[in-house]
Coordinates of C-alpha atoms in Angstrom, one line a residue:
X1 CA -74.1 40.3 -2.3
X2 CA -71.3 41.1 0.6
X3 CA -72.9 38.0 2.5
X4 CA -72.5 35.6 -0.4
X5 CA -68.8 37.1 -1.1
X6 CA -68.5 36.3 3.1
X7 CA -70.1 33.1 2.5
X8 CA -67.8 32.1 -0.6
X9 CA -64.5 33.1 1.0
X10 CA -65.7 31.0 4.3
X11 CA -66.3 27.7 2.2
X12 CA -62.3 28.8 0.2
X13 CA -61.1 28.8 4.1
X14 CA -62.2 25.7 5.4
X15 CA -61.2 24.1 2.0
X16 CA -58.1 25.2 2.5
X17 CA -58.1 23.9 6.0
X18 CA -59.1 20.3 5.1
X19 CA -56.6 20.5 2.1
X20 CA -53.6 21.2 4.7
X21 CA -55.0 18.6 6.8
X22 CA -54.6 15.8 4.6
X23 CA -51.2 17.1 3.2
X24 CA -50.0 17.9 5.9
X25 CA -51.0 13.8 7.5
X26 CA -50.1 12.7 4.6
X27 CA -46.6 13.8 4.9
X28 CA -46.3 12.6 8.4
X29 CA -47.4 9.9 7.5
X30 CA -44.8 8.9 4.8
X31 CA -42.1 10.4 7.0
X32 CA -43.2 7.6 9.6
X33 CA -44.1 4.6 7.0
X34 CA -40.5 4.9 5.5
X35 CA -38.9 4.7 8.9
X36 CA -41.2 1.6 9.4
X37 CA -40.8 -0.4 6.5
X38 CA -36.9 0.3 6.8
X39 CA -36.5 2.6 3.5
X40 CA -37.3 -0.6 1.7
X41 CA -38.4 0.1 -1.6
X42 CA -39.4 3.8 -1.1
X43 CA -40.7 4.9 -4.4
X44 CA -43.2 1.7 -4.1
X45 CA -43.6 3.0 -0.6
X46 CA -44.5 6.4 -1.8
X47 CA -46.9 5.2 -4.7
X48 CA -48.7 2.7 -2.2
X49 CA -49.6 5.6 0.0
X50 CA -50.6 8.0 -2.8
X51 CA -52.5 5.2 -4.3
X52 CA -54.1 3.8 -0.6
X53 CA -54.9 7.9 1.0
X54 CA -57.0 8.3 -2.5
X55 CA -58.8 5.2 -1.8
X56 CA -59.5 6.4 1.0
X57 CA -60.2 9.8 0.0
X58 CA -62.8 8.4 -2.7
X59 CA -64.2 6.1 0.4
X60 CA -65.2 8.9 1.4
X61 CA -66.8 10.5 -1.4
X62 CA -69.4 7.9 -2.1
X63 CA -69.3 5.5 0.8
X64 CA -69.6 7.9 3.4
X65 CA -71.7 10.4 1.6
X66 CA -73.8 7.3 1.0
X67 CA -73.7 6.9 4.7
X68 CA -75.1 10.2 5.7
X69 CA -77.1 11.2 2.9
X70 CA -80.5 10.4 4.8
X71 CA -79.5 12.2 8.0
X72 CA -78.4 15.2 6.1
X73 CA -81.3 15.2 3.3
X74 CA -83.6 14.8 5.9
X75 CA -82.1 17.9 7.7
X76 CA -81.5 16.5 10.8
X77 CA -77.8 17.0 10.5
X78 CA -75.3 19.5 8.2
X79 CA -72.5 18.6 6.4
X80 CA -69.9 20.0 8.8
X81 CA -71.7 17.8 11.6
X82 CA -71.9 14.5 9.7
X83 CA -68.1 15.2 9.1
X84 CA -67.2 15.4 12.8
X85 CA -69.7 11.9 13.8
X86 CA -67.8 10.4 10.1
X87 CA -64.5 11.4 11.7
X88 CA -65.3 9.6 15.3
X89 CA -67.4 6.6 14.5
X90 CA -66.2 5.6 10.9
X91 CA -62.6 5.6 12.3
X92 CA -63.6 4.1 15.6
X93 CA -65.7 1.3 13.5
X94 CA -62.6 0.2 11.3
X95 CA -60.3 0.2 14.2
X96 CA -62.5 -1.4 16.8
X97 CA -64.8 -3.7 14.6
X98 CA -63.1 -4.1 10.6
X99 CA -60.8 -7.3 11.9
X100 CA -62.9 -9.9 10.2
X101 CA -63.7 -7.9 7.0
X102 CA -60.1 -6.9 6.5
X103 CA -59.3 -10.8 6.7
X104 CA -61.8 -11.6 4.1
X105 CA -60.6 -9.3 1.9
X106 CA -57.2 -9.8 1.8
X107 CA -57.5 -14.0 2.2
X108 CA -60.9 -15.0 1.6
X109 CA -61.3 -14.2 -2.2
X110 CA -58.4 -15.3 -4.1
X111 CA -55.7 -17.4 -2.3
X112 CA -52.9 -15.5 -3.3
X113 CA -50.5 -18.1 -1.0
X114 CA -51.0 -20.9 -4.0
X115 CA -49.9 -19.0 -6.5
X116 CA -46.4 -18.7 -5.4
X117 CA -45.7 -15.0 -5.7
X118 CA -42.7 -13.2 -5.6
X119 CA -43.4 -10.6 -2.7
X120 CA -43.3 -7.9 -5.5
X121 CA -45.7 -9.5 -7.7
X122 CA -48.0 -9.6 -4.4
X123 CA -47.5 -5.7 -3.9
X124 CA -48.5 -4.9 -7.8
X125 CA -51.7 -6.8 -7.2
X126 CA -52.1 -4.8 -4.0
X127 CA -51.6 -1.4 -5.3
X128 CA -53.1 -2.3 -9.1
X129 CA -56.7 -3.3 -6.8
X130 CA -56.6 0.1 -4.9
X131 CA -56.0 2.2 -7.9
X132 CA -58.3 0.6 -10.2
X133 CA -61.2 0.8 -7.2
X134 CA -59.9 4.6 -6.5
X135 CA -60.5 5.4 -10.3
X136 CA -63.3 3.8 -10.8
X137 CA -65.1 5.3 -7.6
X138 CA -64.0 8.9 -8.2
X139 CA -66.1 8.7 -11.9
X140 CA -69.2 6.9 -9.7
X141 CA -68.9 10.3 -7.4
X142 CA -68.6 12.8 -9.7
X143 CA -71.5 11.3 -11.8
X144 CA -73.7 11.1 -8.3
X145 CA -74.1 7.4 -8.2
X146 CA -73.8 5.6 -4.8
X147 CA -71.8 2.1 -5.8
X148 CA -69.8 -0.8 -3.5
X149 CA -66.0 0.3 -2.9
X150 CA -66.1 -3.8 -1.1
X151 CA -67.2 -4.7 -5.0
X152 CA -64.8 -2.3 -6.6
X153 CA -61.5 -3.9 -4.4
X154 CA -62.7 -7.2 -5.0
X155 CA -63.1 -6.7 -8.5
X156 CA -59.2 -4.9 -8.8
X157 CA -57.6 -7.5 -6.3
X158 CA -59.6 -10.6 -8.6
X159 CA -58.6 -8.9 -12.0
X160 CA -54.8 -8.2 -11.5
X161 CA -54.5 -11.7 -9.4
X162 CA -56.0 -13.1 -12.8
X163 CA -53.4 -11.3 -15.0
X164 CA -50.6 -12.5 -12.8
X165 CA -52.4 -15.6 -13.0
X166 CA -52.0 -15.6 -16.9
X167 CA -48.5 -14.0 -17.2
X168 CA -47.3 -17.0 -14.7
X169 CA -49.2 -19.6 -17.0
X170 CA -50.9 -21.3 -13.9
X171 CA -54.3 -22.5 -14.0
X172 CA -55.4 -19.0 -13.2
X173 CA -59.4 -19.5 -12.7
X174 CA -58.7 -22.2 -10.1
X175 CA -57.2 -20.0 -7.8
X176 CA -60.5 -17.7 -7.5
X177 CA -62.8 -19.3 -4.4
X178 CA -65.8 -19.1 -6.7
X179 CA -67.9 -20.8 -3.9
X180 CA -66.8 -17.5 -1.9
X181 CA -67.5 -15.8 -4.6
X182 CA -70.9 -17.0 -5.1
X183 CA -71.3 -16.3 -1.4
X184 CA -70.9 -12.8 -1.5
X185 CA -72.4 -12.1 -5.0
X186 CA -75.9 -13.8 -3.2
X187 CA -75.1 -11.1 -0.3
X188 CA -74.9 -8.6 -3.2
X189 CA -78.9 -9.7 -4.2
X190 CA -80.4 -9.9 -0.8
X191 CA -78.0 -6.9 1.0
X192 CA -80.9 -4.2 -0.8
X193 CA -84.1 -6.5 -0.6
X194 CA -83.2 -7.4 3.6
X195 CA -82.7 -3.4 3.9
X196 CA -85.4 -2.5 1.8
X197 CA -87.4 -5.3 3.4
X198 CA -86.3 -4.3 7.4
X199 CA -87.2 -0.7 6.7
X200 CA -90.7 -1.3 5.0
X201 CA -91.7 -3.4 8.0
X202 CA -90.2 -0.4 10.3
X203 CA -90.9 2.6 8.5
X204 CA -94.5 1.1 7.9
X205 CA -95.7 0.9 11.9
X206 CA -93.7 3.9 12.7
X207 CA -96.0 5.7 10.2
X208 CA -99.2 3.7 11.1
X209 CA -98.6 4.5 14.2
X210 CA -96.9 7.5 15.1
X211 CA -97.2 10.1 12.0
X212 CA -100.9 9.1 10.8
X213 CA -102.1 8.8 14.1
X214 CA -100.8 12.2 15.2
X215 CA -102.2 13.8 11.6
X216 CA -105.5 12.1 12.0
X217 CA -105.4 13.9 16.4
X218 CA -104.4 17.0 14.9
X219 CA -107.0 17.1 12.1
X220 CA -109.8 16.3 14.6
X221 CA -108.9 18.5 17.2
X222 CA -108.7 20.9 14.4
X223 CA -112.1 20.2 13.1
X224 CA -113.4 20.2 16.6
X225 CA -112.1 23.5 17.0
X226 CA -113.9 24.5 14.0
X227 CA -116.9 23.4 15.3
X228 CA -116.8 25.0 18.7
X229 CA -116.6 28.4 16.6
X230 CA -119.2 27.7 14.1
X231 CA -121.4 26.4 16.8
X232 CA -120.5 29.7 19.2
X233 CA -121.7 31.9 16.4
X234 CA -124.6 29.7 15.6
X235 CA -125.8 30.3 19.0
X236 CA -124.5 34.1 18.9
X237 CA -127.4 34.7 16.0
X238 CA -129.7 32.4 17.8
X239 CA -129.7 34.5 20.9
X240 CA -129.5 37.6 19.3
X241 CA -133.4 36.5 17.7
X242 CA -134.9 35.7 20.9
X243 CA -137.2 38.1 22.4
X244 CA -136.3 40.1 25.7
X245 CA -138.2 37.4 27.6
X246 CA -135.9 34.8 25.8
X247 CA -133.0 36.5 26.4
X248 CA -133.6 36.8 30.0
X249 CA -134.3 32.9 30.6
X250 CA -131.6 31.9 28.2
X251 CA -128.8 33.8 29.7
X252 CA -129.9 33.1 33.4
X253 CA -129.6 29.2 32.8
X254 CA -126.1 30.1 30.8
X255 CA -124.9 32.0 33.9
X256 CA -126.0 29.4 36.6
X257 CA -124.5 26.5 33.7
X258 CA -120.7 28.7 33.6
X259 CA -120.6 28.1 37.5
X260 CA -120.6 24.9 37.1
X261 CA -118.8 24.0 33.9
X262 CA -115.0 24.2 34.5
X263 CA -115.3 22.4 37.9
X264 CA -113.6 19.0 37.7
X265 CA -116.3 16.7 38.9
X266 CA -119.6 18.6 37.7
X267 CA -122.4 16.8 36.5
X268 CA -123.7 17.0 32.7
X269 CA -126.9 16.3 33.8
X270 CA -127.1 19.4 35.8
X271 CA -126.5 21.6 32.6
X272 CA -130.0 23.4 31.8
X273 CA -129.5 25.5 29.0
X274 CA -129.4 23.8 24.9
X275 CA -125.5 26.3 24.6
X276 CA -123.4 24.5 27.7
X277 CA -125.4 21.4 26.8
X278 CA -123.8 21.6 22.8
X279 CA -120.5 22.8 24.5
X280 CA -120.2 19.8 26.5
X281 CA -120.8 17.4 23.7
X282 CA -117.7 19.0 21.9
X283 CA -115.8 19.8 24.4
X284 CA -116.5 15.7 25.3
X285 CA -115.6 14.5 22.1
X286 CA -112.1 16.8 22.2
X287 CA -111.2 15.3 25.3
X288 CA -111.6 11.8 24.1
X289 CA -108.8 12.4 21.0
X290 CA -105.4 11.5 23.1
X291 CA -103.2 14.0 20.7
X292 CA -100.1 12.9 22.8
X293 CA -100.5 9.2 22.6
X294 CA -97.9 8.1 20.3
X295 CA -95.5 10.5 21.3
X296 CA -96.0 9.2 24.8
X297 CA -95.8 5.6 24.2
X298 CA -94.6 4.4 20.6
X299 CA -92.3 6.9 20.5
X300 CA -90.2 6.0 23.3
X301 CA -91.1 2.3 22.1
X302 CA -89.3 2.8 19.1
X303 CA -85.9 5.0 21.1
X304 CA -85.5 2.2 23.4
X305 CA -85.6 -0.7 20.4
X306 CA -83.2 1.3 18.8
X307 CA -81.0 2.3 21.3
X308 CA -81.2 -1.6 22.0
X309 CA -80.7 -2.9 18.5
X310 CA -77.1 -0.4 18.3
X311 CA -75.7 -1.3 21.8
X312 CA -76.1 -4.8 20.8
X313 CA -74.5 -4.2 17.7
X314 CA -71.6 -2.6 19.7
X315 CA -71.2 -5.1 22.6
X316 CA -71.2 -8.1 20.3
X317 CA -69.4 -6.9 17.4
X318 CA -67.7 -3.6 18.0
X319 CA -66.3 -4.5 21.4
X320 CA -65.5 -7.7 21.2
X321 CA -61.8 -7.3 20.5
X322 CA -61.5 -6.0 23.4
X323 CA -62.1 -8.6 25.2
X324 CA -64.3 -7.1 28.2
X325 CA -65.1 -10.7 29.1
X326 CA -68.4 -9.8 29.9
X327 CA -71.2 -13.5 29.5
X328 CA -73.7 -13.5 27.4
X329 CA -76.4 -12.5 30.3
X330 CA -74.5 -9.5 31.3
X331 CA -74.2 -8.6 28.0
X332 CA -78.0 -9.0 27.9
X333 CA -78.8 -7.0 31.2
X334 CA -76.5 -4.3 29.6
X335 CA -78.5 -3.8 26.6
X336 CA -81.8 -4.1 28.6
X337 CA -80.6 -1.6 30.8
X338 CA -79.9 0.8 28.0
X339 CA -82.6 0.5 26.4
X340 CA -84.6 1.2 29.7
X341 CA -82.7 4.3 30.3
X342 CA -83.4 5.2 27.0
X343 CA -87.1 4.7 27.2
X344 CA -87.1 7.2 30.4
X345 CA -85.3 9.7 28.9
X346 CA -87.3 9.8 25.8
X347 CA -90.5 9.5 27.7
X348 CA -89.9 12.5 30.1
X349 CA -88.8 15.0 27.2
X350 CA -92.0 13.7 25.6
X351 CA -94.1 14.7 28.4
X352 CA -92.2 17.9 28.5
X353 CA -93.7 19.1 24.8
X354 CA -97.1 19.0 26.1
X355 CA -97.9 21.9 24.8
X356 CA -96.0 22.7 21.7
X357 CA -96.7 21.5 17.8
X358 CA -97.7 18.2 18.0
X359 CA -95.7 17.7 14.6
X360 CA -92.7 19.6 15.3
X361 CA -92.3 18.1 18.3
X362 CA -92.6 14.4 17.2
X363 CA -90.1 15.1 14.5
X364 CA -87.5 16.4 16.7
X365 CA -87.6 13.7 19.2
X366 CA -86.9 11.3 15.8
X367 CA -84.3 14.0 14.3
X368 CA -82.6 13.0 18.2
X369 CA -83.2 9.4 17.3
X370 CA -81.6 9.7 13.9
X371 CA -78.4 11.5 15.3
X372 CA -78.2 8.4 17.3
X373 CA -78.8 6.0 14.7
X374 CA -76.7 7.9 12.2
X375 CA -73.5 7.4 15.1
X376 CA -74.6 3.5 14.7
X377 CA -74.2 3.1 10.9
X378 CA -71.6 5.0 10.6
X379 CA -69.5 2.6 13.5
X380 CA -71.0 0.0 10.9
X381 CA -70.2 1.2 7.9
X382 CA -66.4 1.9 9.6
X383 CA -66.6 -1.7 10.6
X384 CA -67.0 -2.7 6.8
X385 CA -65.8 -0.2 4.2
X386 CA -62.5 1.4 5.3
X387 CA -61.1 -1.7 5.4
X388 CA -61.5 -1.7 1.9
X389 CA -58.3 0.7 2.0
X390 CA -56.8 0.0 5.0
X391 CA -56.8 -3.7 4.6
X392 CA -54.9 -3.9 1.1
X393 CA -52.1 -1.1 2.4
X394 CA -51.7 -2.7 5.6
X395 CA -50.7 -5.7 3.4
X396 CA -48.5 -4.0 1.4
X397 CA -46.7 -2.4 4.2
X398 CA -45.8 -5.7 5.9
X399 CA -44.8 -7.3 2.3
X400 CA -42.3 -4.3 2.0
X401 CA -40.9 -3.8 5.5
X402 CA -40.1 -8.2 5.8
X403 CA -39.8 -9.3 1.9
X404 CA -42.4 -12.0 2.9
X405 CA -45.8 -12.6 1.7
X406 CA -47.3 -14.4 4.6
X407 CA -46.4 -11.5 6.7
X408 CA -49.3 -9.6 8.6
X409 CA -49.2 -7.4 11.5
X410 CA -51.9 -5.2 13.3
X411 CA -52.7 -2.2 11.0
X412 CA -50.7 0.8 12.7
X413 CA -53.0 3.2 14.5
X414 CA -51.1 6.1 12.8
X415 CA -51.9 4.5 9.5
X416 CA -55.8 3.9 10.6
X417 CA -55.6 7.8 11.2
X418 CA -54.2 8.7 8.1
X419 CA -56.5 7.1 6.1
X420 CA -59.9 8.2 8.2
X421 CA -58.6 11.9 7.7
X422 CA -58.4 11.2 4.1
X423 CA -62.0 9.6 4.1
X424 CA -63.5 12.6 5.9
X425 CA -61.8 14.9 3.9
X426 CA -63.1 13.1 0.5
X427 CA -66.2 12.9 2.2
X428 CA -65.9 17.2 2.4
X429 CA -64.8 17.7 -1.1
X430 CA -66.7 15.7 -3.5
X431 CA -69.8 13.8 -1.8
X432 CA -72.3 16.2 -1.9
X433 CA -73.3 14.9 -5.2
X434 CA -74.1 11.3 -3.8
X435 CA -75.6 13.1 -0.7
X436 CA -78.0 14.6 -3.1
X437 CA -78.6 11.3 -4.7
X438 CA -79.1 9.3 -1.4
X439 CA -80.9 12.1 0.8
X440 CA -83.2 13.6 -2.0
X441 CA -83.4 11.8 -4.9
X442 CA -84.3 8.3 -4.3
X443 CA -87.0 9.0 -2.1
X444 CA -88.2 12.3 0.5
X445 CA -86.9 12.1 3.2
X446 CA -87.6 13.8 6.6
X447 CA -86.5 12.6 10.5
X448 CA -88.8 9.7 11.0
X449 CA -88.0 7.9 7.2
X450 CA -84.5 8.7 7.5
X451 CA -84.5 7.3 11.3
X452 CA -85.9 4.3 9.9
X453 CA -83.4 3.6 7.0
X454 CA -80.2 3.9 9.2
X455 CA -81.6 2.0 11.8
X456 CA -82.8 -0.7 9.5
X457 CA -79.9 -0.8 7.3
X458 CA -77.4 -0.7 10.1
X459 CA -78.7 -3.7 11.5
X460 CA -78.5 -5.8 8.7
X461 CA -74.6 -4.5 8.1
X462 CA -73.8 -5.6 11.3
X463 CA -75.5 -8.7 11.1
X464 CA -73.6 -9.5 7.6
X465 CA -70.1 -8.4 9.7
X466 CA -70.3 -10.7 12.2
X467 CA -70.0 -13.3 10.2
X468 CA -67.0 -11.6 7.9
X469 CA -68.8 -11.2 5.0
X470 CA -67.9 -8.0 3.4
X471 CA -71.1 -6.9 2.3
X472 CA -72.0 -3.7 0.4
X473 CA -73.6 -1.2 2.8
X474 CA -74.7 1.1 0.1
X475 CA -76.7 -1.7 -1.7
X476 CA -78.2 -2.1 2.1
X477 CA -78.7 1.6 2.6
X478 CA -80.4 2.3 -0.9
X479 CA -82.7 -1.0 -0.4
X480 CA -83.1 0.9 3.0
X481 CA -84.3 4.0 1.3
X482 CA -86.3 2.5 -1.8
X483 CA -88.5 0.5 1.4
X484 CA -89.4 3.9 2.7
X485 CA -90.3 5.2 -0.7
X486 CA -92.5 1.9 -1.3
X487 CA -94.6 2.8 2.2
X488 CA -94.6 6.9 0.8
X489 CA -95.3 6.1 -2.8
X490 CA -92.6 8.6 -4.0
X491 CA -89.8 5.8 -4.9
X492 CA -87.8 7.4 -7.7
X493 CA -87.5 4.0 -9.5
X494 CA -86.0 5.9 -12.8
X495 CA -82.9 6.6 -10.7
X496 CA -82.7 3.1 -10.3
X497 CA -81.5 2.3 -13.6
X498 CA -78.2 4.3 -13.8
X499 CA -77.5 3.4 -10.0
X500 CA -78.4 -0.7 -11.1
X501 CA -76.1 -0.1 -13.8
X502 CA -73.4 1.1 -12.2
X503 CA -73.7 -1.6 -9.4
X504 CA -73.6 -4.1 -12.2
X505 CA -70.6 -3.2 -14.0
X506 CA -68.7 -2.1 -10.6
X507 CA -66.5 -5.2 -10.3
X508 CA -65.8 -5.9 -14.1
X509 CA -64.5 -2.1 -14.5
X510 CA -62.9 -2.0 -11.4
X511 CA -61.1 -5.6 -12.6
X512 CA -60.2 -4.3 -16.0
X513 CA -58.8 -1.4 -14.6
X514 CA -56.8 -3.3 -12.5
X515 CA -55.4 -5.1 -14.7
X516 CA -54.1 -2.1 -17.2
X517 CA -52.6 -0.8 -13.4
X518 CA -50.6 -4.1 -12.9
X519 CA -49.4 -4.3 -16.7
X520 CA -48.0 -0.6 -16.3
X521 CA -46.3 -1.3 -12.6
X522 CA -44.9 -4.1 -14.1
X523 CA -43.3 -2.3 -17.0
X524 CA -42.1 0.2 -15.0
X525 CA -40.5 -1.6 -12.0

């Protein structure tokens, strides 16, 4: 009872904590943004950034919970520490990587430069997309259903561009790119079958592989060992019935056989008595199951592709904004030479477990690999999804500090910050219910199936960013995790149907919604 009390006022402590934190940025932050746009419109000002920060803050909730929910229903990682890799590589992936996705969103779905909008007008479409999405994600979270924020802005910045659209009597449907749309809605089919699809074809070898080859060495050196005992007390009774004349000449031939047994190049042919002869045989057969061998050479196989596959995704994608100017074969080298080093290190702490549980120790060389791939998708996911936030706001804030539409400057880094505390902090207060959903529910998970699901789904989000399509990585992620439960046979396709549901009626909600959000701005200012 006193531990739970301790326990209860610990979790009222740290909720407190986070709660100051992101009032307390918050506030900074408004204190800066009004300085930067110039006190221009500051009520606006101040709804934006309510209405952006709980974007943000619901990001966080689903998105992000979505993210981790493998690593941490697997139990490689806690809450607490998916926070602190959420707060470093989401951040560092929308800052760093979310340029191309933030330009889609805010240009490459409706072309809000033909419709002729009075910078106002432009704002209220801004701020009606994020509050719609913000709504409509908080009732996906608290209901435990992972869903797209990417389809949830879309569908706010589509519906209230629409309803200007209408108010402005223009030929409103003609200014939707419905060949973009199409685009991204065929993303929206194949983003869960190409992660459901990647993570089959990896999940299934790792488990052909690694996990039923090390059951099927541990069950036969466990049956072996069996055997050696039955066969020892077989022998025991045996001896025990032999006359004293037996016994003599049966345990002379033993002794002059245990001389020779345990040295390293005796003969078997030089064994005389039927017990060492017996021994040998399943001693023989013992020595001939490699327990080790996946853990000595898949299992660094698999860390080095891995390690390859995510500095690939950062060298190409992640840094290239940076400009390193590094050519294409030194960019090769580099990830070969990762990967490499990778491969060592794996298979020298794998020769180190020699001796421990076969089982334990292959899962916590994966729960490594996981941490690692976890660090990868969440740079991805960063790369994608907080633009979702940061890319409407950012537009907003340039409309209001220069009166002009066309307007757009680099996204402030104190505004990036703002908005990835909110994101961890919604990610703290209400995504354990999507963690649940994601890292329990679908399908078991444990080091080696969650492993495969981040890695697998992280490639194909990076694949989809490099070409600026803002896909969904939750549709990727639960394809992901639906792949592994097709290789377990333990998919919980019933889930499915709410989860389908809500992915289906994602952008039409989140477009009504907006549209009730620009009617009332409107009214009001």
């Amino acid at each position: 009872m006193v531990q739970k009390n301790k326990s209860a006022a610990n979790m009222k402590t740290i909720n407190i904590m986070f709660a100051a934190l992101l009032i307390g940025m918050s506030g900074y932050f408004v204190f800066w943004g009004l300085g930067y746009t110039q006190n221009n419109h500051s009520v606006l000002f101040l709804l934006a950034t309510l209405f952006g920060i709980f974007m943000a803050f619901n990001i966080g909730g689903n998105d992000v919970a979505n993210s981790f929910g493998t690593s941490v229903g697997s139990g490689t990682l806690t809450v607490p520490q998916a926070l602190m890799i959420a707060a470093v590589f989401e951040v560092s992936g929308a800052v760093i990587a979310g340029g191309e996705v933030t330009d889609t969103i805010r240009k490459g779905i409706i072309d809000l430069n033909e419709m002729h909008l009075e910078p106002m007008q432009f704002v209220y479409i801004m701020m009606s997309a994020l509050l719609a999405a913000a709504l409509w994600l908080m009732f996906a979270t608290k209901k435990g259903l992972p869903v797209s924020t990417t389809h949830a802005i879309i569908g706010g910045m589509v519906g209230s561009a629409l309803c200007v659209g209408f108010m402005n009597g223009g030929e409103t449907f003609s200014l939707v790119k419905w060949d973009k749309m199409g685009e991204i809605a065929a993303s929206w089919v194949l983003s869960p079958v190409l992660g459901g699809l990647v993570s089959y074809i990896v999940f299934s070898q790792i488990k052909k592989n690694v996990l039923d080859y090390n059951a099927w060495a541990d069950e036969t050196v466990r049956g072996l060992k069996q055997e050696k005992k039955a066969y020892k007390e077989k022998h025991r009774l045996y001896f025990e019935s032999l006359d004293e004349a037996g016994k003599i000449a049966c345990a002379t031939a033993m002794a002059k056989d245990a001389q020779i047994y345990n040295e390293p190049d005796f003969d078997p042919e030089e064994l005389e008595s039927s017990y060492y002869k017996g021994l040998y045989e399943i001693d023989n057969r013992k020595q001939g199951v490699d327990s080790y061998k996946a853990l000595h050479s898949w299992v660094p196989f698999i860390a080095a592709i891995g390690g390859m596959m995510i500095a690939a995704m950062l060298i190409f994608k992640g840094l290239k904004n940076l400009h390193l100017g590094m050519s294409n074969v030194n960019s090769f080298l580099t990830i070969f030479m990762i990967g490499a080093a990778i491969w060592t290190a794996t298979f020298v702490f794998a020769k180190s477990l020699k001796r421990k549980d076969l089982e334990k120790s292959t899962f916590q060389i994966f729960s490594w690999m996981q941490v690692f791939t976890a660090c990868g998708f969440a740079f991805s996911h960063g790369a994608n999804d907080i633009a979702n936030a940061i890319g409407p706001f950012s537009a907003i804030m340039d409309v209001l500090r220069t009166g002009d539409v066309g307007s757009q400057n680099a996204v402030p880094p104190v505004a990036m910050l703002t908005f990835g505390v909110a994101l961890i902090v919604g990610l703290w207060f209400i995504g354990k219910e999507v963690i649940k959903t994601v890292g329990t529910s679908l399908a078991e998970m444990h080091p080696s199936s969650g492993f495969s699901a981040e890695l697998s789904a992280a490639a194909v989000v990076m694949g989809a960013s490099l070409i600026g399509l803002p896909v969904s990585s939750t549709h990727i992620l639960v394809g992901a995790i639906l792949g592994i439960g097709l290789v377990n046979r333990n998919a919980n396709w019933a889930l499915m149907k709410p989860i389908g549901l809500a992915w289906v009626i994602t952008l039409p909600a989140a477009a009504v919604l907006s549209v009730v959000c620009y009617l009332i701005l409107n009214a009001v200012f």
